[in-house]
CSV table of C-alpha atoms in Angstrom, one decimal:
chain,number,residue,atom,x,y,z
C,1,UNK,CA,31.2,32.1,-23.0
C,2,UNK,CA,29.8,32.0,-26.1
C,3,UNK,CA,29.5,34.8,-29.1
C,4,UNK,CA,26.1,35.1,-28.9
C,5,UNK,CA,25.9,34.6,-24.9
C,6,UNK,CA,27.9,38.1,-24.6
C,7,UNK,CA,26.1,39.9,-27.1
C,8,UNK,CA,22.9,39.2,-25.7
C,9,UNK,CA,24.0,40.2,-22.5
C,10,UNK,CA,24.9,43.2,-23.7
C,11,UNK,CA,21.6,43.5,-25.3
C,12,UNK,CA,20.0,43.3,-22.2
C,13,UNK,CA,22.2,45.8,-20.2
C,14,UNK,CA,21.0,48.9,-22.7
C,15,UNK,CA,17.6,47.3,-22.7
C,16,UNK,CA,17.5,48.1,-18.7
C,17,UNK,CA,19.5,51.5,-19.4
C,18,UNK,CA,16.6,52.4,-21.3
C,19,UNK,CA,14.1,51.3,-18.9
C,20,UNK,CA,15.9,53.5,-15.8
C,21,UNK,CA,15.3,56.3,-18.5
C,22,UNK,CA,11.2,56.0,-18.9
C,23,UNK,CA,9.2,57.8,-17.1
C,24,UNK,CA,7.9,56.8,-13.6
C,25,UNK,CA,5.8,54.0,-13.4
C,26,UNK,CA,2.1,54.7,-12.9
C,27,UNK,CA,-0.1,51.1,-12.3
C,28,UNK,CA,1.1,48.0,-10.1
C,29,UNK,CA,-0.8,44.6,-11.7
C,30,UNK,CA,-1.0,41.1,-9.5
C,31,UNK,CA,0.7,38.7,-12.1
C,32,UNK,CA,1.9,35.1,-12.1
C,33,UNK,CA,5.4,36.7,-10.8
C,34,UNK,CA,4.0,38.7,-8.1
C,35,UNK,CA,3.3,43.0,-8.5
C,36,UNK,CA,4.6,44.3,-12.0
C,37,UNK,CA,4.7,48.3,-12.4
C,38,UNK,CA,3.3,49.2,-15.6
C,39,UNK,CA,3.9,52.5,-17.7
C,40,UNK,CA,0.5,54.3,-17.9
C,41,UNK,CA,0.5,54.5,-21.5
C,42,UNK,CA,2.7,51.7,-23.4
C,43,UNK,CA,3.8,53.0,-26.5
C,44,UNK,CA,6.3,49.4,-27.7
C,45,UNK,CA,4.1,46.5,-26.4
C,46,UNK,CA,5.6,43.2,-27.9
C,47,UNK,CA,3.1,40.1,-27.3
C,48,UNK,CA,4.5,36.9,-26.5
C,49,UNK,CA,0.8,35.0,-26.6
C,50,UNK,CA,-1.6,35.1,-29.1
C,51,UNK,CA,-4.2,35.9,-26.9
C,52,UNK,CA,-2.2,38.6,-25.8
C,53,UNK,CA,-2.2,40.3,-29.1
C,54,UNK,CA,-6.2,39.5,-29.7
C,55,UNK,CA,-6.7,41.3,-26.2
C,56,UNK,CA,-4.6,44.3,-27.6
C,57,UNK,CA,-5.9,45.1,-30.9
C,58,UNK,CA,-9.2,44.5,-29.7
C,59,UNK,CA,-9.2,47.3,-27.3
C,60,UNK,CA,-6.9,49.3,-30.3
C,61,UNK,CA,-3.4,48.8,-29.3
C,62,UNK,CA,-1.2,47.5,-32.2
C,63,UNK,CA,1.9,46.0,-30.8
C,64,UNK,CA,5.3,46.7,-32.4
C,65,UNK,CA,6.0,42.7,-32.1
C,66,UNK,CA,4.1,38.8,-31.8
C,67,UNK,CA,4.8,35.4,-31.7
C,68,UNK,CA,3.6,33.1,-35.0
C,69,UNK,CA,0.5,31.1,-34.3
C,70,UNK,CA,0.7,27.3,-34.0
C,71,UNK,CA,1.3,25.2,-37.0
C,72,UNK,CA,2.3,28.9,-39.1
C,73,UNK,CA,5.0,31.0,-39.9
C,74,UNK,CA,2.8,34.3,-39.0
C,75,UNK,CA,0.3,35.5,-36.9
C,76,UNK,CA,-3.0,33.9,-37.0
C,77,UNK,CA,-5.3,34.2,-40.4
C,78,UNK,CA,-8.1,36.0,-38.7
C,79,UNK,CA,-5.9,38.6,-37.4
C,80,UNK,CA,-3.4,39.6,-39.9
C,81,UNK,CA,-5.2,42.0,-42.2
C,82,UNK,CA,-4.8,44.2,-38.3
C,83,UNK,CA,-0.9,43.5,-38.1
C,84,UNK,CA,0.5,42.9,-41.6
C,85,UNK,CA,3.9,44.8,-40.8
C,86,UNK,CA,4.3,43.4,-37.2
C,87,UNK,CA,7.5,41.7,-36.5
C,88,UNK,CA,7.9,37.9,-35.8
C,89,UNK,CA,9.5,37.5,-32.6
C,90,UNK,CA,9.4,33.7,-32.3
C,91,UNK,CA,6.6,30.9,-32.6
C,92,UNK,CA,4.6,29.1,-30.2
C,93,UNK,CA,6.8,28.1,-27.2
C,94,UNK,CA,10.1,29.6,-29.0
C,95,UNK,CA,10.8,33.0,-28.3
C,96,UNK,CA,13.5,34.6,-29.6
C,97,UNK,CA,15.1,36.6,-27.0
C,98,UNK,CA,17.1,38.6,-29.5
C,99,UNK,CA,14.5,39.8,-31.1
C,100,UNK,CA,12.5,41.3,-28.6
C,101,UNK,CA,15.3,42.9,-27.2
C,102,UNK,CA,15.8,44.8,-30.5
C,103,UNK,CA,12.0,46.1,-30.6
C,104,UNK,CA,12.6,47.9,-27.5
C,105,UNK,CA,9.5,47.5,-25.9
C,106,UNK,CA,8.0,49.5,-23.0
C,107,UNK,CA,6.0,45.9,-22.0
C,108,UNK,CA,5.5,42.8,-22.8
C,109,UNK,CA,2.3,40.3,-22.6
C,110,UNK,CA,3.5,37.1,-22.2
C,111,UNK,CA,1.3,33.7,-22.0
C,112,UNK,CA,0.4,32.1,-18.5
C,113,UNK,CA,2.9,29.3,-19.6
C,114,UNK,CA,6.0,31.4,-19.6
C,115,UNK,CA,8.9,29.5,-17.7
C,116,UNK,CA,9.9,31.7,-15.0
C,117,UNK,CA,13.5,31.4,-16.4
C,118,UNK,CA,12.8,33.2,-19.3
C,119,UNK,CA,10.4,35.5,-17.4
C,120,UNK,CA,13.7,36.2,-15.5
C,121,UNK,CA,15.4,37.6,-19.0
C,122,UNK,CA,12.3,38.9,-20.4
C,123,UNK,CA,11.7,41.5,-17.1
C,124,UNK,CA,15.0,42.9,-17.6
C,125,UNK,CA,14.0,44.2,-21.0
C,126,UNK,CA,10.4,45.6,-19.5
C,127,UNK,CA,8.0,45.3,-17.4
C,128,UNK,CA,6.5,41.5,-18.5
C,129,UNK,CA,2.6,41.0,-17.4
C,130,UNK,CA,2.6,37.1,-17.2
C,131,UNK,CA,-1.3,36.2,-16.4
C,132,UNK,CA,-1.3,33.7,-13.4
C,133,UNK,CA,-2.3,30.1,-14.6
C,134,UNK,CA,-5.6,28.4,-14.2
C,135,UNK,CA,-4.7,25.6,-16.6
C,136,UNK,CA,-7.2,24.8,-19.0
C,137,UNK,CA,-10.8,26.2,-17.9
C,138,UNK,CA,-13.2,27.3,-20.6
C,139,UNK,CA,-12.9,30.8,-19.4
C,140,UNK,CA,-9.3,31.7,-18.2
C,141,UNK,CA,-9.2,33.4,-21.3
C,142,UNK,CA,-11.7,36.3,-19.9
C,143,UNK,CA,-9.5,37.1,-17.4
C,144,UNK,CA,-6.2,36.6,-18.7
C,145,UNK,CA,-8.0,39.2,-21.3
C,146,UNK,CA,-8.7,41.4,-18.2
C,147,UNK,CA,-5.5,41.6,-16.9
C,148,UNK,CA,-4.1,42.2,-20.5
C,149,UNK,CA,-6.1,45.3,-20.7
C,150,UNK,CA,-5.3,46.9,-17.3
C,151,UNK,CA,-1.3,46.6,-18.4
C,152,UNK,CA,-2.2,48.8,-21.6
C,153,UNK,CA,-4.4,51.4,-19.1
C,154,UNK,CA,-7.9,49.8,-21.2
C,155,UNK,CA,-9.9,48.3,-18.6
C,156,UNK,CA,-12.9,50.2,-19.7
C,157,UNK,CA,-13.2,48.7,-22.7
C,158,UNK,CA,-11.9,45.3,-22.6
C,159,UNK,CA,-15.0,45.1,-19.7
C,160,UNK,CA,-16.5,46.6,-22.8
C,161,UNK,CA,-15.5,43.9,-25.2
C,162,UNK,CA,-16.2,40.9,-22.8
C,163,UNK,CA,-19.8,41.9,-22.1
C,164,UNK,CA,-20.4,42.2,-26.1
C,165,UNK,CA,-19.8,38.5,-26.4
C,166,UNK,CA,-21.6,37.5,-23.6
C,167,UNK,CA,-24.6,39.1,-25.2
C,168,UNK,CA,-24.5,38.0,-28.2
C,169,UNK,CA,-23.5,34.4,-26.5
C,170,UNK,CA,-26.8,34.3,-25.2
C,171,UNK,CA,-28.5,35.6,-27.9
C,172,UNK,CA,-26.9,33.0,-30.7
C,173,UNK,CA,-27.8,30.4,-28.4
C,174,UNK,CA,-31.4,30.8,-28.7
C,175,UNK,CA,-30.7,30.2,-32.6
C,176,UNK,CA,-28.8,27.2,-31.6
C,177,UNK,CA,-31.6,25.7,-29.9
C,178,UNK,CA,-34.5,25.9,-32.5
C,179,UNK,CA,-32.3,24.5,-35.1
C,180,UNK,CA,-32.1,21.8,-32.4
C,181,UNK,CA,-35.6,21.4,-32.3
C,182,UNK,CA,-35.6,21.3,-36.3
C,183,UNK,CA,-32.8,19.0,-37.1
C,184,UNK,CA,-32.1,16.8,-34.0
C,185,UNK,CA,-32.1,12.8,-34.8
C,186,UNK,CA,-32.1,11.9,-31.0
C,187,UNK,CA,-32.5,14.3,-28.5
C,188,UNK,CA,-36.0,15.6,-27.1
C,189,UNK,CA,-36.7,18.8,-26.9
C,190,UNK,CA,-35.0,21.5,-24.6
C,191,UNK,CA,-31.9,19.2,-24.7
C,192,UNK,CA,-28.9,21.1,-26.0
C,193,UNK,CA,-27.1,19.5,-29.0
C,194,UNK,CA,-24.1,17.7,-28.7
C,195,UNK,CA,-21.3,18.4,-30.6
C,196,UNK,CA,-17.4,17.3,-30.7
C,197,UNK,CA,-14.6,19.5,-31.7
C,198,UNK,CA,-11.8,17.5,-33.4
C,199,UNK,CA,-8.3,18.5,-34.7
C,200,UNK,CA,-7.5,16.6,-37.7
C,201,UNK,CA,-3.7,15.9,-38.0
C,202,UNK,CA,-1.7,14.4,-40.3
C,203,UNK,CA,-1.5,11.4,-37.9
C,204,UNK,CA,-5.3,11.4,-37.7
C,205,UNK,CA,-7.7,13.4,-35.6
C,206,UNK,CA,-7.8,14.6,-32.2
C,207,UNK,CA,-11.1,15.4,-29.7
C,208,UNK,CA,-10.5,18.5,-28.1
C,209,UNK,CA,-11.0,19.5,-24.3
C,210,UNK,CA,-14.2,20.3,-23.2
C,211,UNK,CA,-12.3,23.0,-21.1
C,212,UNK,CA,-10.6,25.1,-23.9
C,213,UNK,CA,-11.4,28.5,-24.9
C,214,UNK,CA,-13.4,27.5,-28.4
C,215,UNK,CA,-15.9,25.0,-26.9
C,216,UNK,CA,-16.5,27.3,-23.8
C,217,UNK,CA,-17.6,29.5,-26.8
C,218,UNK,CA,-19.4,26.4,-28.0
C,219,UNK,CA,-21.2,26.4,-24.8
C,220,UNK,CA,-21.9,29.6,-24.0
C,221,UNK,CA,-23.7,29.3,-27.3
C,222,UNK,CA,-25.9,26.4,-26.3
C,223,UNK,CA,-24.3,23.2,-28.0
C,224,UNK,CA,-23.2,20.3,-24.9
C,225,UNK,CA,-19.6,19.7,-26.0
C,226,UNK,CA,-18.2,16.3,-25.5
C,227,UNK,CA,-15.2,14.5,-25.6
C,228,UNK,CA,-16.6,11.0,-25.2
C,229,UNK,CA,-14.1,10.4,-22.1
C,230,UNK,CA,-10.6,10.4,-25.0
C,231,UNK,CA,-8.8,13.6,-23.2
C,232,UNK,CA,-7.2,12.9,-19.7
C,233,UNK,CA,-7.9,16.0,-17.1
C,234,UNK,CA,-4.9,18.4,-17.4
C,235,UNK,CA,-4.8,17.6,-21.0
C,236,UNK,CA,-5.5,19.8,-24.1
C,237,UNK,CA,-6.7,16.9,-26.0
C,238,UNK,CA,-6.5,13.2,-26.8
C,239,UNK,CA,-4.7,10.6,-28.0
C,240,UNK,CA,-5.0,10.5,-31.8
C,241,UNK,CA,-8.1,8.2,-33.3
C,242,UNK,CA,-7.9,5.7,-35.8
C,243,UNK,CA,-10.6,5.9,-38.3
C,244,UNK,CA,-12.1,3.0,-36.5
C,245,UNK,CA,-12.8,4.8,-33.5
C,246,UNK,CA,-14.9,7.5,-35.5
C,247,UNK,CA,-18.1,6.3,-34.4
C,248,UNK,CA,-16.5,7.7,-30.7
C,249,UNK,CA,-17.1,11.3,-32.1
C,250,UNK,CA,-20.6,10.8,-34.1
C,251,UNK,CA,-23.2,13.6,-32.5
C,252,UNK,CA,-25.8,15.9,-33.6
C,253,UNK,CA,-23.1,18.3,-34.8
C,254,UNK,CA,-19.3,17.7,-35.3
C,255,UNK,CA,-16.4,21.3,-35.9
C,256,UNK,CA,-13.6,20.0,-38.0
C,257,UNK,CA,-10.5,21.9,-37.4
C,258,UNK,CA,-7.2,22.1,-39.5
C,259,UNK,CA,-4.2,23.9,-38.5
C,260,UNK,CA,-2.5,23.8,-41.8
C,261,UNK,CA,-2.1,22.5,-45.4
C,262,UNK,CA,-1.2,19.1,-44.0
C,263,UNK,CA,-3.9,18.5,-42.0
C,264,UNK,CA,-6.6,19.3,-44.6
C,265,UNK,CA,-4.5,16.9,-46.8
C,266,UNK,CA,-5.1,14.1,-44.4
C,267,UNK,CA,-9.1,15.5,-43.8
C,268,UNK,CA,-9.8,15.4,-47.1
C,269,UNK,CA,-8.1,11.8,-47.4
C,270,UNK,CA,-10.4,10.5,-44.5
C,271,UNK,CA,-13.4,12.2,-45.9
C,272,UNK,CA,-13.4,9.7,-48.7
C,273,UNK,CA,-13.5,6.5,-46.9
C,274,UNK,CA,-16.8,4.6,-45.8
C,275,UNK,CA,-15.3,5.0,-42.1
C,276,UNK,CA,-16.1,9.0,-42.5
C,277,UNK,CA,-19.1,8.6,-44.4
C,278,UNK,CA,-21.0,6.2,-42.3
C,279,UNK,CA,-21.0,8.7,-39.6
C,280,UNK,CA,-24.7,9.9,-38.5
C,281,UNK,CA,-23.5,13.4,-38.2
C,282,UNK,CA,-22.2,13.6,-42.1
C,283,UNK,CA,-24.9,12.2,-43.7
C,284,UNK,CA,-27.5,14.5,-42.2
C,285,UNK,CA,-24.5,17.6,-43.1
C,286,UNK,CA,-23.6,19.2,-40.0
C,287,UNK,CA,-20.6,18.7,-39.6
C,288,UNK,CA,-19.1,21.8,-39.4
C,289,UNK,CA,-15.0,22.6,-41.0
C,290,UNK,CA,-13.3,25.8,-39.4
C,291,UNK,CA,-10.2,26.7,-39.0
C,292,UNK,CA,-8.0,25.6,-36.5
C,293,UNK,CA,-5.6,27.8,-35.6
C,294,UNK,CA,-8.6,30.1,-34.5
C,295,UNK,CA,-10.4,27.4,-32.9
C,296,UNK,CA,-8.0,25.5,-31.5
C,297,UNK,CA,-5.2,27.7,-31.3
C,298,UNK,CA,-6.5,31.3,-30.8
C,299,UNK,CA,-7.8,33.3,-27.5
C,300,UNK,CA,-9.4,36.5,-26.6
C,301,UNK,CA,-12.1,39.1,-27.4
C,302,UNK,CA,-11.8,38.9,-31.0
C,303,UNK,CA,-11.0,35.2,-31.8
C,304,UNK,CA,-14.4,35.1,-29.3
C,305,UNK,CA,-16.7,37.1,-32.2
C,306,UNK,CA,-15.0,35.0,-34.8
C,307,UNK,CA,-16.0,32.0,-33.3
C,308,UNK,CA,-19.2,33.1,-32.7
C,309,UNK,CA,-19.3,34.2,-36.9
C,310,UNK,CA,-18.6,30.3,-37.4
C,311,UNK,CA,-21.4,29.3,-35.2
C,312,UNK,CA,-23.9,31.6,-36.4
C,313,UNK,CA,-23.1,30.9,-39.7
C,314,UNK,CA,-23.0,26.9,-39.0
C,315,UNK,CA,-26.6,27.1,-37.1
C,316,UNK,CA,-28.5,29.9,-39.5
C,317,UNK,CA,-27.4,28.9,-42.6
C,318,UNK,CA,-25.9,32.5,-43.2
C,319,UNK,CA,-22.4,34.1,-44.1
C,320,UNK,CA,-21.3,37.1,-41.5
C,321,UNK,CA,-20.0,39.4,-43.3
């Protein structure tokens, strides 16, 4: 047995000592692992899912740990002005075990994802509210969201929260559709625009899901998002495109995501060739860059608003402040 196999063990033995010390338990939660017990008011709450953390801080609980967003070293851009002393307890997919252990939490909000081996280790440290899985539907977010907020005892206003964006959801939407009516090359009126969001990688870009949390916002919002039949069922996205295949993602409106440095490398490569700038949707300028590791990356009540800013901003022509 290893070093570091004992000493995590032993890591995990005062982590459950501790537990047997809180007070009693005052809420049972339905989770992906069956009935949880959850401390009525969670003091430690370590996030293992970005939208885990979105749900918390946007019903005002600041966890004490997080994992880094995809593609970074930290947690996502639009967040971190909320969290800038919050430890790193892993990245996407890689927790550190370790880590968590040392924050002591009083509960942890894991993602939908979580391998039930890990669950296994996590639930000896606290209680662990794992959201069951609904694999990729344009609103599993809302209620994963949901269930985050009963674990921190803030149903009331994560209900709050959700019914914000679906207001101003329908209310953006209307925008959406005369600026259709102004600007559309094809479509008659009353039709919705169609739009794409694409990932652009290094290794070129991606189409997005039609069932992802950012163009369920995209719909909500009035646009007909498409994925021109490139991303198998199950699948977060496609294959990636050569710049061939561009005309596959043409529309009245294109979002341009980049997780990172290297990916706006390789964008602003493409950009410059007569593949890019033959498409319909540049040369009447609406397409549409944001940035990925919200859009494509990001979930929950607060990555919904900012999502919403982008769209607003795209449509009207106007910067949120």
């Amino acid at each position: 047995m290893s070093t570091t196999t004992i000493l995590l063990r032993g890591m995990l033995a005062l982590a459950v000592l501790g537990t047997s010390l809180t007070p009693a338990m005052a809420r049972t939660l339905d989770t992906a692992f069956g009935a949880v017990e959850v401390n009525d008011d969670p003091q430690r709450v370590v996030t293992l899912y970005e939208g885990a953390l979105d749900a918390s801080l946007a019903v005002g609980v600041t966890p004490v740990g997080a994992i880094a967003t995809r593609g970074g070293q930290q947690v996502a851009g639009y967040l971190r002005d909320q969290v800038p002393d919050i430890q790193m307890v892993g990245l996407a997919g890689e927790t550190n075990l370790e880590a968590v252990v040392a924050l002591a939490p009083d509960l942890i909000l894991a993602s939908p994802r979580l391998p039930e081996e890990q669950y296994a280790l996590l639930s000896q440290v606290a209680p662990t509210v794992v959201p069951p899985s609904a694999g990729f539907t344009p609103d599993a977010w809302q209620s994963e969201s949901r269930l985050f907020g009963a674990a921190l005892g803030r149903e009331e206003q994560i209900d709050d929260a959700l019914a914000d964006i679906e207001a101003r959801a329908a209310q953006l939407k209307a925008s959406v559709s005369n600026s259709q009516l102004e600007n559309a090359h094809t479509d008659a009126e009353g039709t919705a625009p169609d739009t794409h969001l694409v990932r652009w990688m290094p290794q070129g870009p991606l189409v997005m899901s039609t069932q992802l949390f950012s163009t369920g916002m995209l719909s909500a919002a009035g646009f007909t998002v498409d994925d021109s039949g490139l991303v198998s069922e199950g699948r977060p996205h496609s294959d990636p495109l050569s710049l061939e295949a561009l005309p596959q993602i043409d529309g009245d409106w294109l979002f341009l995501a980049t997780l990172n440095e290297d990916g706006l490398e390789a964008l602003n490569t493409a950009r410059e060739t007569q593949a890019f700038r033959r498409l319909s949707v540049v040369s009447r300028d609406r397409v549409v860059p944001v940035d990925g590791q919200l859009w494509t990356s990001a979930s929950g009540p607060l990555a919904a608003q900012a999502v919403l800013d982008d769209i607003e901003s795209a449509v009207t022509g106007n910067t949120t402040p």
